[in-house]
mmCIF file of C-alpha atoms in Angstrom:
data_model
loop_
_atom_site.group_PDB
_atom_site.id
_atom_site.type_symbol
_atom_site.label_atom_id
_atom_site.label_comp_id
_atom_site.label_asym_id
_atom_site.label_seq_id
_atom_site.Cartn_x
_atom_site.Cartn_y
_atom_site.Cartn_z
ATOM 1 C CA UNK A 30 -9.820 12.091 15.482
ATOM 2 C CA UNK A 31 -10.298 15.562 13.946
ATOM 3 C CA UNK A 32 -8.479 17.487 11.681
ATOM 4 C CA UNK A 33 -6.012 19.204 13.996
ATOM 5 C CA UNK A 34 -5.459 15.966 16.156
ATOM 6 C CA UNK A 35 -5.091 13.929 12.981
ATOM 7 C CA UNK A 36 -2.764 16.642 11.397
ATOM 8 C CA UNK A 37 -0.608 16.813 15.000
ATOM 9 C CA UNK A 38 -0.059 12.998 14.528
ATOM 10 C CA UNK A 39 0.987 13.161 11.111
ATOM 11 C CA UNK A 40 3.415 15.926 11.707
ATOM 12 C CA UNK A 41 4.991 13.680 14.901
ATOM 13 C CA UNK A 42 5.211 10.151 12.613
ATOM 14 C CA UNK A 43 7.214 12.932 10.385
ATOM 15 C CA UNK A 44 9.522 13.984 13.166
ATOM 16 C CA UNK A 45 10.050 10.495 14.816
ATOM 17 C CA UNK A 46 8.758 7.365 13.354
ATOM 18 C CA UNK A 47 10.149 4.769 11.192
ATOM 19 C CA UNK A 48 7.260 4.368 9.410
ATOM 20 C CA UNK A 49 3.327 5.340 8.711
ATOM 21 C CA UNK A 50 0.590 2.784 7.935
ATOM 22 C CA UNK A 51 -2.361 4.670 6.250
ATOM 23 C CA UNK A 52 -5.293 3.166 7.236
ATOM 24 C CA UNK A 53 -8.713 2.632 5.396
ATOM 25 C CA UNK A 54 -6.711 0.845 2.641
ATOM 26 C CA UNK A 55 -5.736 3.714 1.492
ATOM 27 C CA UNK A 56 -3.032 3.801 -1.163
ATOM 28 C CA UNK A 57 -1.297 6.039 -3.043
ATOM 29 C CA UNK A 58 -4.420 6.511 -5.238
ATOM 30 C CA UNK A 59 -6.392 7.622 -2.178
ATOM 31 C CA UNK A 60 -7.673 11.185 -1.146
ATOM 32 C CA UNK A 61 -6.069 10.260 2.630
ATOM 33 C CA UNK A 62 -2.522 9.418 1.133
ATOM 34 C CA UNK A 63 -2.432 12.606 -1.294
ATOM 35 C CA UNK A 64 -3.096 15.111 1.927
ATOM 36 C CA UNK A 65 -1.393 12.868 4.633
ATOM 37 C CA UNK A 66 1.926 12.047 3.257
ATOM 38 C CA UNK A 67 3.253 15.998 3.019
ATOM 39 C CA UNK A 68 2.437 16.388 6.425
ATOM 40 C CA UNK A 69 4.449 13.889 7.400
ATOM 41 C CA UNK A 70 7.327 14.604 4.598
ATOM 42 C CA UNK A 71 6.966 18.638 5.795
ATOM 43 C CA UNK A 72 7.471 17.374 9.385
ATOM 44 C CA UNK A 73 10.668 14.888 8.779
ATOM 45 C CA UNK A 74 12.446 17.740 7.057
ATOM 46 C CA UNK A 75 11.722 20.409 9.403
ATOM 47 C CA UNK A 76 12.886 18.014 11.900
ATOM 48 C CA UNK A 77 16.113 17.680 9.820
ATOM 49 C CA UNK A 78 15.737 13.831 8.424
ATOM 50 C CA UNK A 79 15.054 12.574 5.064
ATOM 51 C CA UNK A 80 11.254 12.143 4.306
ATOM 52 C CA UNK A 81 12.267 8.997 2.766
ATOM 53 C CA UNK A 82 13.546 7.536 6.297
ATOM 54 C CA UNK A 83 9.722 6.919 7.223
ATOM 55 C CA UNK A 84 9.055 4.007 5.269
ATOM 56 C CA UNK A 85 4.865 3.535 3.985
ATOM 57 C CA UNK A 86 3.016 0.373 4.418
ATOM 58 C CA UNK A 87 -0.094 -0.346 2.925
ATOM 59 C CA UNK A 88 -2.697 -2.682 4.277
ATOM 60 C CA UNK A 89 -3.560 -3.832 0.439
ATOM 61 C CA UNK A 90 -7.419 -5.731 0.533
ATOM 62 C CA UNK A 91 -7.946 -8.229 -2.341
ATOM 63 C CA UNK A 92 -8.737 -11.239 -3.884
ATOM 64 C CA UNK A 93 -6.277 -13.306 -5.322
ATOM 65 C CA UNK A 94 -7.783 -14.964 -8.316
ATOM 66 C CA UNK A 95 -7.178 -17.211 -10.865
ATOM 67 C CA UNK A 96 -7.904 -15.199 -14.114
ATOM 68 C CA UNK A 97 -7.133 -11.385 -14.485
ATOM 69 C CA UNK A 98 -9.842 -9.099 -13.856
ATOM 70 C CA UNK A 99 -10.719 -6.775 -16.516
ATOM 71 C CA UNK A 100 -11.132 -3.843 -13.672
ATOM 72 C CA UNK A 101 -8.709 -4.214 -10.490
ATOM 73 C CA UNK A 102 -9.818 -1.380 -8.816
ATOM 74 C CA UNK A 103 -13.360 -0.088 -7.897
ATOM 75 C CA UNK A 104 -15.437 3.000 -9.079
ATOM 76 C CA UNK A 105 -13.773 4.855 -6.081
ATOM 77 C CA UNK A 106 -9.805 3.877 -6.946
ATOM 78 C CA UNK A 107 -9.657 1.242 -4.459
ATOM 79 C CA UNK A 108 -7.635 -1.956 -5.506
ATOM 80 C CA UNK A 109 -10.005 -4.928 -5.681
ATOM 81 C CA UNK A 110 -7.506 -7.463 -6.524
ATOM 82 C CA UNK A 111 -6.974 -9.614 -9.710
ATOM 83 C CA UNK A 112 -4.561 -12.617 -11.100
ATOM 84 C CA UNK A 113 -1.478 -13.094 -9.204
ATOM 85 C CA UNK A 114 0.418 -10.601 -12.635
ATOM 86 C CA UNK A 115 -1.807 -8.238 -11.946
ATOM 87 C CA UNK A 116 -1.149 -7.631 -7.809
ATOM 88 C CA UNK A 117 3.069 -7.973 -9.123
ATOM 89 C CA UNK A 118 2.464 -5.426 -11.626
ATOM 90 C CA UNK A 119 0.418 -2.954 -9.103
ATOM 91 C CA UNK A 120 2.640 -3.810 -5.777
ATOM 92 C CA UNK A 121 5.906 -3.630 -8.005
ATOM 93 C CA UNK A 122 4.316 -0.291 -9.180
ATOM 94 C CA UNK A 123 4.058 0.845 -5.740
ATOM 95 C CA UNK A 124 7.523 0.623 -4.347
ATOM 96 C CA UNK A 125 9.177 1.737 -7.401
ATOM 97 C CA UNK A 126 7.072 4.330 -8.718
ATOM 98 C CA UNK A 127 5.607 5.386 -5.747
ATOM 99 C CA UNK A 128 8.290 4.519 -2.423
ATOM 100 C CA UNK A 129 5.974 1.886 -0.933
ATOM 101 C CA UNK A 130 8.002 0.281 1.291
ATOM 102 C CA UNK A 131 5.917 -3.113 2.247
ATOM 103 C CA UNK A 132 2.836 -4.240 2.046
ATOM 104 C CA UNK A 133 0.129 -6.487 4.207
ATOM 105 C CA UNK A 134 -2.443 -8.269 2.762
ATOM 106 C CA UNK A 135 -5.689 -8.677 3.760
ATOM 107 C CA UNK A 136 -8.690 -9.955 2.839
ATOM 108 C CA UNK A 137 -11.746 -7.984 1.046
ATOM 109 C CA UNK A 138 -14.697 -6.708 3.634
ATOM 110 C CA UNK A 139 -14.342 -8.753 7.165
ATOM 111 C CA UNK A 140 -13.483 -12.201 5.706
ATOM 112 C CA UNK A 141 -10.924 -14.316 7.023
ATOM 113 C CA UNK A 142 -8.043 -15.105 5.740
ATOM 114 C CA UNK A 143 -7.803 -18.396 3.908
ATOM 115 C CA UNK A 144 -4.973 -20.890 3.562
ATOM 116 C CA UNK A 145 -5.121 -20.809 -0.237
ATOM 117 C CA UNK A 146 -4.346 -16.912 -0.709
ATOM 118 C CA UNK A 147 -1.784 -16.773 2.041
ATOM 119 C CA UNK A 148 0.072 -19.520 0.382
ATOM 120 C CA UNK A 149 -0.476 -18.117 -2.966
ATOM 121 C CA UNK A 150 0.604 -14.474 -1.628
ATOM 122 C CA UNK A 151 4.244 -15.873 0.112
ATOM 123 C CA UNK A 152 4.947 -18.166 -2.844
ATOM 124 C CA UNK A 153 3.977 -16.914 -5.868
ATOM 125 C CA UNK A 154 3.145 -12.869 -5.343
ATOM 126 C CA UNK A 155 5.793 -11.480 -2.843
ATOM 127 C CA UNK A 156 9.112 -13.479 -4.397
ATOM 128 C CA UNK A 157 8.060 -11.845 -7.998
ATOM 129 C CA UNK A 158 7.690 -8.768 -6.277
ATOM 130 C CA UNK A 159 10.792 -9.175 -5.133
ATOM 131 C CA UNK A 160 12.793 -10.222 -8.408
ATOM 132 C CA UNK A 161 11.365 -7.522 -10.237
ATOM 133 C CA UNK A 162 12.181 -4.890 -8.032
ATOM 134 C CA UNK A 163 15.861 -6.904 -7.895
ATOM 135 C CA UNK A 164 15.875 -6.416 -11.514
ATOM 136 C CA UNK A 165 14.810 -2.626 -11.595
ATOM 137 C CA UNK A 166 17.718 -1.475 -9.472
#
């Protein structure tokens, strides 16, 4: 999509939707969530709503692994993943500092999900997520 169409569909998720999902992993680090996200925001209050009503969710690539990583991000900003603290401190980061509003995990390059990570992201990862944001408020 170019430019314009890109900017037109930006400026309608703004006026109508319930929510925007990035794309490209992108996060609120990224070049694509720095330029999209007013578009959208201008859009939603033009149209009279609160910016805030159109909720972001982040497709959030990573490995979940059993030691921290020194870096959890690459040399471009993307999140690479790291010890089940370290995707609670950078999710929990993203709602509250940023207004994430959810978050969907997938797995690094084309790999398929495995049971291991799943189960490690619904039992351990999300529920802290959860209880510190409970705590925050």
């Amino acid at each position: 999509m170019d430019r314009v169409g890109r900017r037109k569909s930006l400026a309608a998720t703004g006026r109508a939707a319930d929510g925007w999902l990035p794309g490209h992993a992108a996060d609120w680090l990224s070049e694509r969530y720095r330029t999209s996200r007013p578009v959208i925001d201008e859009a939603a209050s033009a149209a009279g709503r609160d910016p805030s009503e159109v909720r972001t969710i982040l497709n959030f690539p990573g490995r979940i692994t059993d030691k921290p990583l020194a870096k959890t991000r690459d040399d471009e900003g993307r999140w690479i993943g790291g010890s089940v603290d370290q995707w609670v401190e950078e999710l929990t980061s993203g709602v509250l500092e940023h207004g994430m509003s959810g978050f969907i995990l997938f797995p690094p390059g084309h790999a398929a999900h495995d049971d291991i990570s799943l189960g490690r992201w619904a039992r351990e990862i999300v529920p802290a997520v959860r209880e510190t944001i409970a705590k925050e408020a």
